[in-house]
Amino acid sequence: MKVGIVGYGGYIPRYRLKVEEIAKVWGVNPRQIKRGLGVEEKSVPGPDEDTVTISVEAARNALRRAGIDPRSIGAVYVGSESHPYTVKPTATIVSEAIGATPELTAADFEFACKAGTAGIQACMGMVESGMIKYGLAVGADTAQSSPGDALEYAAAAGGAAVIVGKAEDDALAIIEGTYSYTTDTPDFWRREMKPYPKHGGRFTGKPGYFKHTLSAAYGLLRQLKLTPKDFDHAVFHQPNGKFPVEAAKELGFSMDQIRAGLLAPKIGNTYSGSSLLGLASVLDQSKEGDRILLVSYGSGAGSDAFSLIVTESIESKRDLSPKISDFIEDKVYIDYATYCKLTRKLVRK
Amino acid sequence: MRRVALVGVGQTKFGELWDTSFRQMIIEAGTRAIEDAGMEGEKIGAMYVGNMSAGQFIHQEHIASLIADHSGLAPIPCTRIEAACASGGLALREAMIAVGSGIHDIVVAAGIEKMTDVIAEQSLEALATVSDQEWEAFVGATFPALFALMARRHMHEFGTTEEQMALVAVKNHHNARLNAYAQHHIEITVDQVLQSPPICSPLKMLECASITDGAACVILAPLEEARKYTDTPIEIVGAGQASDTIALHDRQSLVNLRSTREAAKAAYQMAGLRPEDVDLAEVQDSTTISEIIAIEDLGFCKKGEGGKVTEDGMTAIDGALPINPSGGLKGKGHPIGATGISQAVEIALQLRGEAGKRQVKNAEIGLTHNIGGSGGTAVVHIFRRQD
Amino acid sequence: MHVPRFWREIPNRYNLIGTKCNHCNKVFFPPRAICPNCRRVGNLEPCKLEGKGKVLSFTVVHVAPQDFKDQVPYVLAIIELKEGPKLMAQVTDCDPDEVEIGAEVEITFRRIKEDSEEGIIHYGPKAKLLRSKPSEQT
């Protein structure tokens, strides 16, 4: 039995902070940052938004495209590193808000920025085994970053949701294979009760992001006996605007193949939302028969790679929810002080 | 039903009464009313006290016992009545029914609120509890916000202007200067109102009643016995009370209050009077728009013309139909539970010709209009001097 | 307030579940336990609302209760829903100047307030302006 994606949806908050605003505060040349990171601006959550609300918006958008009864969803997994509660699942709130309760299993996943794709894999297994009819996997974050840290230029807010079902249940893309690559690599972490993550600086690059992303991609290509030329689109996790471009080049993908899913320059790194938003953006623009490579990356560290083939159902489903480009274009610029308030770095006492 | 009259009235000064406690305030108002009636306390058969929220404001419930006790009137029955800002008006109504029915002869109707024993923010939160907690306060509605929603709609439907609304506050502040019991004794201008800080647009600070301490008290007797206590009994000739949805959004209309209309209809009918028979009225102006909507719903002008008739001076003390000569809630102050009773105190003083500099000429028939929350409860009384 | 008070409203607040009278067909939101028109003659059944409507009136709140202070100035509106009932909700993600009577909105899912830093987070409906095209503001 084959499994596929029967619905997908994304959500990005309206608020944007330009690199210039951050650089000004910390006395850094913004051109250097933009060139170094390949990020121009990042999305910021509104005062009433968090990982729960972002997940609900994304999940509702996915449901609309899936056109299924929410009660037929048997599993809801929300991947994030910014769950509003440390104990008490985001997934139960999301399940309730999309009308999927009570006959389902639900849990929160955490694997830095790849918990969303881990959720997809869990759903795939459950659908394939016949345990559930549909599974919802969400990757969403209101990404944390320490003030003044290099992460601050990119850490953003957004999320995407994918509903996994059997290929014959009107899937808009078939998942033809998945491959994961995992090691214990402490390149980025956040300890219990600490508000901001720490990271290993340049150590996050080669032994972290690149080793895992490339290994997962190579592993999947090998497994499916495919080469980059067989793909129309490729999406990689986007901690910034540069890493995914370098990874693509290393693997032999062209800029044309990664353009549709490259969102970091305009919205930054939405952590668990990053690669899934990229996938959503690609699906918004793809056509029947397109083959898509998706490779997530989560620090700590691991990557999940997927190969998807778009079906004709994309045509009838695509316009049922807002597109990623709609969210990217609908924006309001804020200043650094407002950003501090919205991300609760500045709290009324 | 027996005919019922006011034979004694009294109230405390309204304002931030830092040095006066809840129990002192009610005793002061009560003593003044009893002295005004020239009667012995032993005559009193029962008390009804309007109070919105002693629980939130002074963390004291069971105030009926407290009041009976501290006034030295225990063991007579004392009953607390609560209907948000209409608590006082409802206490008066219950007292009237008690006398009218013959169960009691002499009955006290009082109202009290001590609002400054908590900080202003807590007062605001306490006030917000008069709205629907699950669907109004829960989403961030405040008490002024509800009236602001009505104001915006009134402006939209009838072209009522912010200047016209400001004029309500200007007039009521002017009247309050002539009332020794009033909280505010400053004249304000339309410009000052318009320039005052926004609370909930379009309503500004000088358009909303302030946080006030105060108590008021009236004594009711059967009309046939009233002359034992006063030369000028003020008969309650009409009374009406009505309810509407607690949540503003559930109402059919945002520009009129069904509760006011129904209560007024009942009161006019009982009195056998029409709006044009009324010589003056004390109406609920917790915000400026409240007075505009009230005078329309009470039939003093056409729907939608409340702003215009205010601008034309109809509602001034020397106008065709003086509204809130006491200064109203805006100028005199709005100690929630006391307001409905204080309105009756003012009408009694006016009809007796004892209102001093703010005396309305040739006043024989007066009306009070008291609403709870955004209009979930309304109570209207009509009074007539019996010479 | 203890959590049960909020917990029992979750289905209504998350998913706009109102009630519909099977006698007069009137839809109520917030839900009612008895139809005010038909009372015991009618029978109320749950009814999910689509969440589309328009602004009947609005105010910009500048002086807010403690729980909402960090959001001022915020827009509070009465929304007339397509199915008939009206509901009070904040209009989120907008400049207060953008809101006008008659504006089309849809209900979305947002954080309403929290029970202190350590307490429960309350989610519920807020309205979002339906803009004809994406807008870029500075």
mmCIF file of C-alpha atoms in Angstrom, chain B residues 121 124-125 128 132-142 144-146 148-153 156 198-203 245 248-254, chain C residues 5-6 9 12-13 29-32 56-69 74 76-78 86-90 101 112-113 122-125:
data_model
loop_
_atom_site.group_PDB
_atom_site.id
_atom_site.type_symbol
_atom_site.label_atom_id
_atom_site.label_comp_id
_atom_site.label_asym_id
_atom_site.label_seq_id
_atom_site.Cartn_x
_atom_site.Cartn_y
_atom_site.Cartn_z
ATOM 1 C CA GLU B 121 -7.643 48.846 38.022
ATOM 2 C CA LEU B 124 -12.450 48.619 36.426
ATOM 3 C CA GLU B 125 -12.301 44.831 36.614
ATOM 4 C CA ALA B 128 -16.503 44.612 33.928
ATOM 5 C CA ASP B 132 -21.357 38.656 30.193
ATOM 6 C CA GLN B 133 -18.240 37.063 31.631
ATOM 7 C CA GLU B 134 -18.088 34.183 29.177
ATOM 8 C CA TRP B 135 -18.522 36.110 25.942
ATOM 9 C CA GLU B 136 -17.859 39.805 26.625
ATOM 10 C CA ALA B 137 -15.353 40.223 29.441
ATOM 11 C CA PHE B 138 -13.575 37.064 28.288
ATOM 12 C CA VAL B 139 -12.627 38.679 24.991
ATOM 13 C CA GLY B 140 -11.491 41.968 26.524
ATOM 14 C CA ALA B 141 -14.673 44.011 26.834
ATOM 15 C CA THR B 142 -14.750 46.682 29.499
ATOM 16 C CA PRO B 144 -17.065 51.714 28.695
ATOM 17 C CA ALA B 145 -16.310 49.517 25.664
ATOM 18 C CA LEU B 146 -19.916 48.325 25.580
ATOM 19 C CA ALA B 148 -18.536 52.802 22.920
ATOM 20 C CA LEU B 149 -19.958 50.086 20.648
ATOM 21 C CA MET B 150 -23.385 51.673 21.009
ATOM 22 C CA ALA B 151 -21.944 55.134 20.423
ATOM 23 C CA ARG B 152 -20.197 54.138 17.209
ATOM 24 C CA ARG B 153 -23.383 52.577 15.891
ATOM 25 C CA HIS B 156 -23.232 55.565 12.062
ATOM 26 C CA PRO B 198 -9.323 58.018 24.686
ATOM 27 C CA ILE B 199 -10.820 55.254 26.831
ATOM 28 C CA CYS B 200 -12.649 53.217 24.202
ATOM 29 C CA SER B 201 -13.090 55.118 20.984
ATOM 30 C CA PRO B 202 -15.165 57.147 20.357
ATOM 31 C CA LEU B 203 -15.553 57.621 24.125
ATOM 32 C CA THR B 245 -30.061 40.147 27.188
ATOM 33 C CA LEU B 248 -24.838 43.555 24.197
ATOM 34 C CA HIS B 249 -24.176 41.524 21.067
ATOM 35 C CA ASP B 250 -27.362 39.512 21.605
ATOM 36 C CA ARG B 251 -29.562 42.591 21.312
ATOM 37 C CA GLN B 252 -31.662 43.259 18.256
ATOM 38 C CA SER B 253 -30.370 46.803 18.141
ATOM 39 C CA LEU B 254 -27.329 48.621 19.471
ATOM 40 C CA ARG C 5 -14.983 27.135 34.017
ATOM 41 C CA PHE C 6 -12.916 27.614 30.859
ATOM 42 C CA GLU C 9 -16.524 26.286 27.017
ATOM 43 C CA ASN C 12 -17.878 26.447 21.669
ATOM 44 C CA ARG C 13 -14.935 28.800 21.762
ATOM 45 C CA PHE C 29 -24.240 31.923 19.317
ATOM 46 C CA PRO C 30 -23.021 32.013 22.020
ATOM 47 C CA PRO C 31 -25.031 28.825 22.567
ATOM 48 C CA ARG C 32 -28.191 28.920 24.639
ATOM 49 C CA LEU C 56 -21.721 45.814 13.090
ATOM 50 C CA SER C 57 -19.887 48.181 15.432
ATOM 51 C CA PHE C 58 -16.448 48.486 16.938
ATOM 52 C CA THR C 59 -14.392 50.352 19.474
ATOM 53 C CA VAL C 60 -10.676 50.748 19.999
ATOM 54 C CA VAL C 61 -9.923 49.884 23.601
ATOM 55 C CA HIS C 62 -7.191 52.049 25.109
ATOM 56 C CA VAL C 63 -7.823 51.358 28.769
ATOM 57 C CA ALA C 64 -7.936 47.610 29.236
ATOM 58 C CA PRO C 65 -8.281 45.108 32.048
ATOM 59 C CA GLN C 66 -5.063 43.609 33.411
ATOM 60 C CA ASP C 67 -5.237 40.505 31.218
ATOM 61 C CA PHE C 68 -5.428 42.583 28.054
ATOM 62 C CA LYS C 69 -3.104 45.472 28.870
ATOM 63 C CA TYR C 74 -7.032 46.673 20.436
ATOM 64 C CA LEU C 76 -13.261 45.085 19.928
ATOM 65 C CA ALA C 77 -16.179 44.532 17.607
ATOM 66 C CA ILE C 78 -19.638 43.116 17.407
ATOM 67 C CA LYS C 86 -23.846 38.185 16.649
ATOM 68 C CA LEU C 87 -20.738 37.810 18.688
ATOM 69 C CA MET C 88 -18.262 40.050 20.392
ATOM 70 C CA ALA C 89 -14.675 39.522 19.368
ATOM 71 C CA GLN C 90 -11.420 41.334 18.980
ATOM 72 C CA ILE C 101 -18.639 49.253 10.101
ATOM 73 C CA ILE C 112 -7.283 35.369 24.212
ATOM 74 C CA LYS C 113 -5.499 35.659 27.546
ATOM 75 C CA HIS C 122 -7.148 30.527 27.074
ATOM 76 C CA TYR C 123 -7.686 30.229 23.341
ATOM 77 C CA GLY C 124 -10.761 31.355 21.483
ATOM 78 C CA PRO C 125 -12.258 33.262 18.581
#
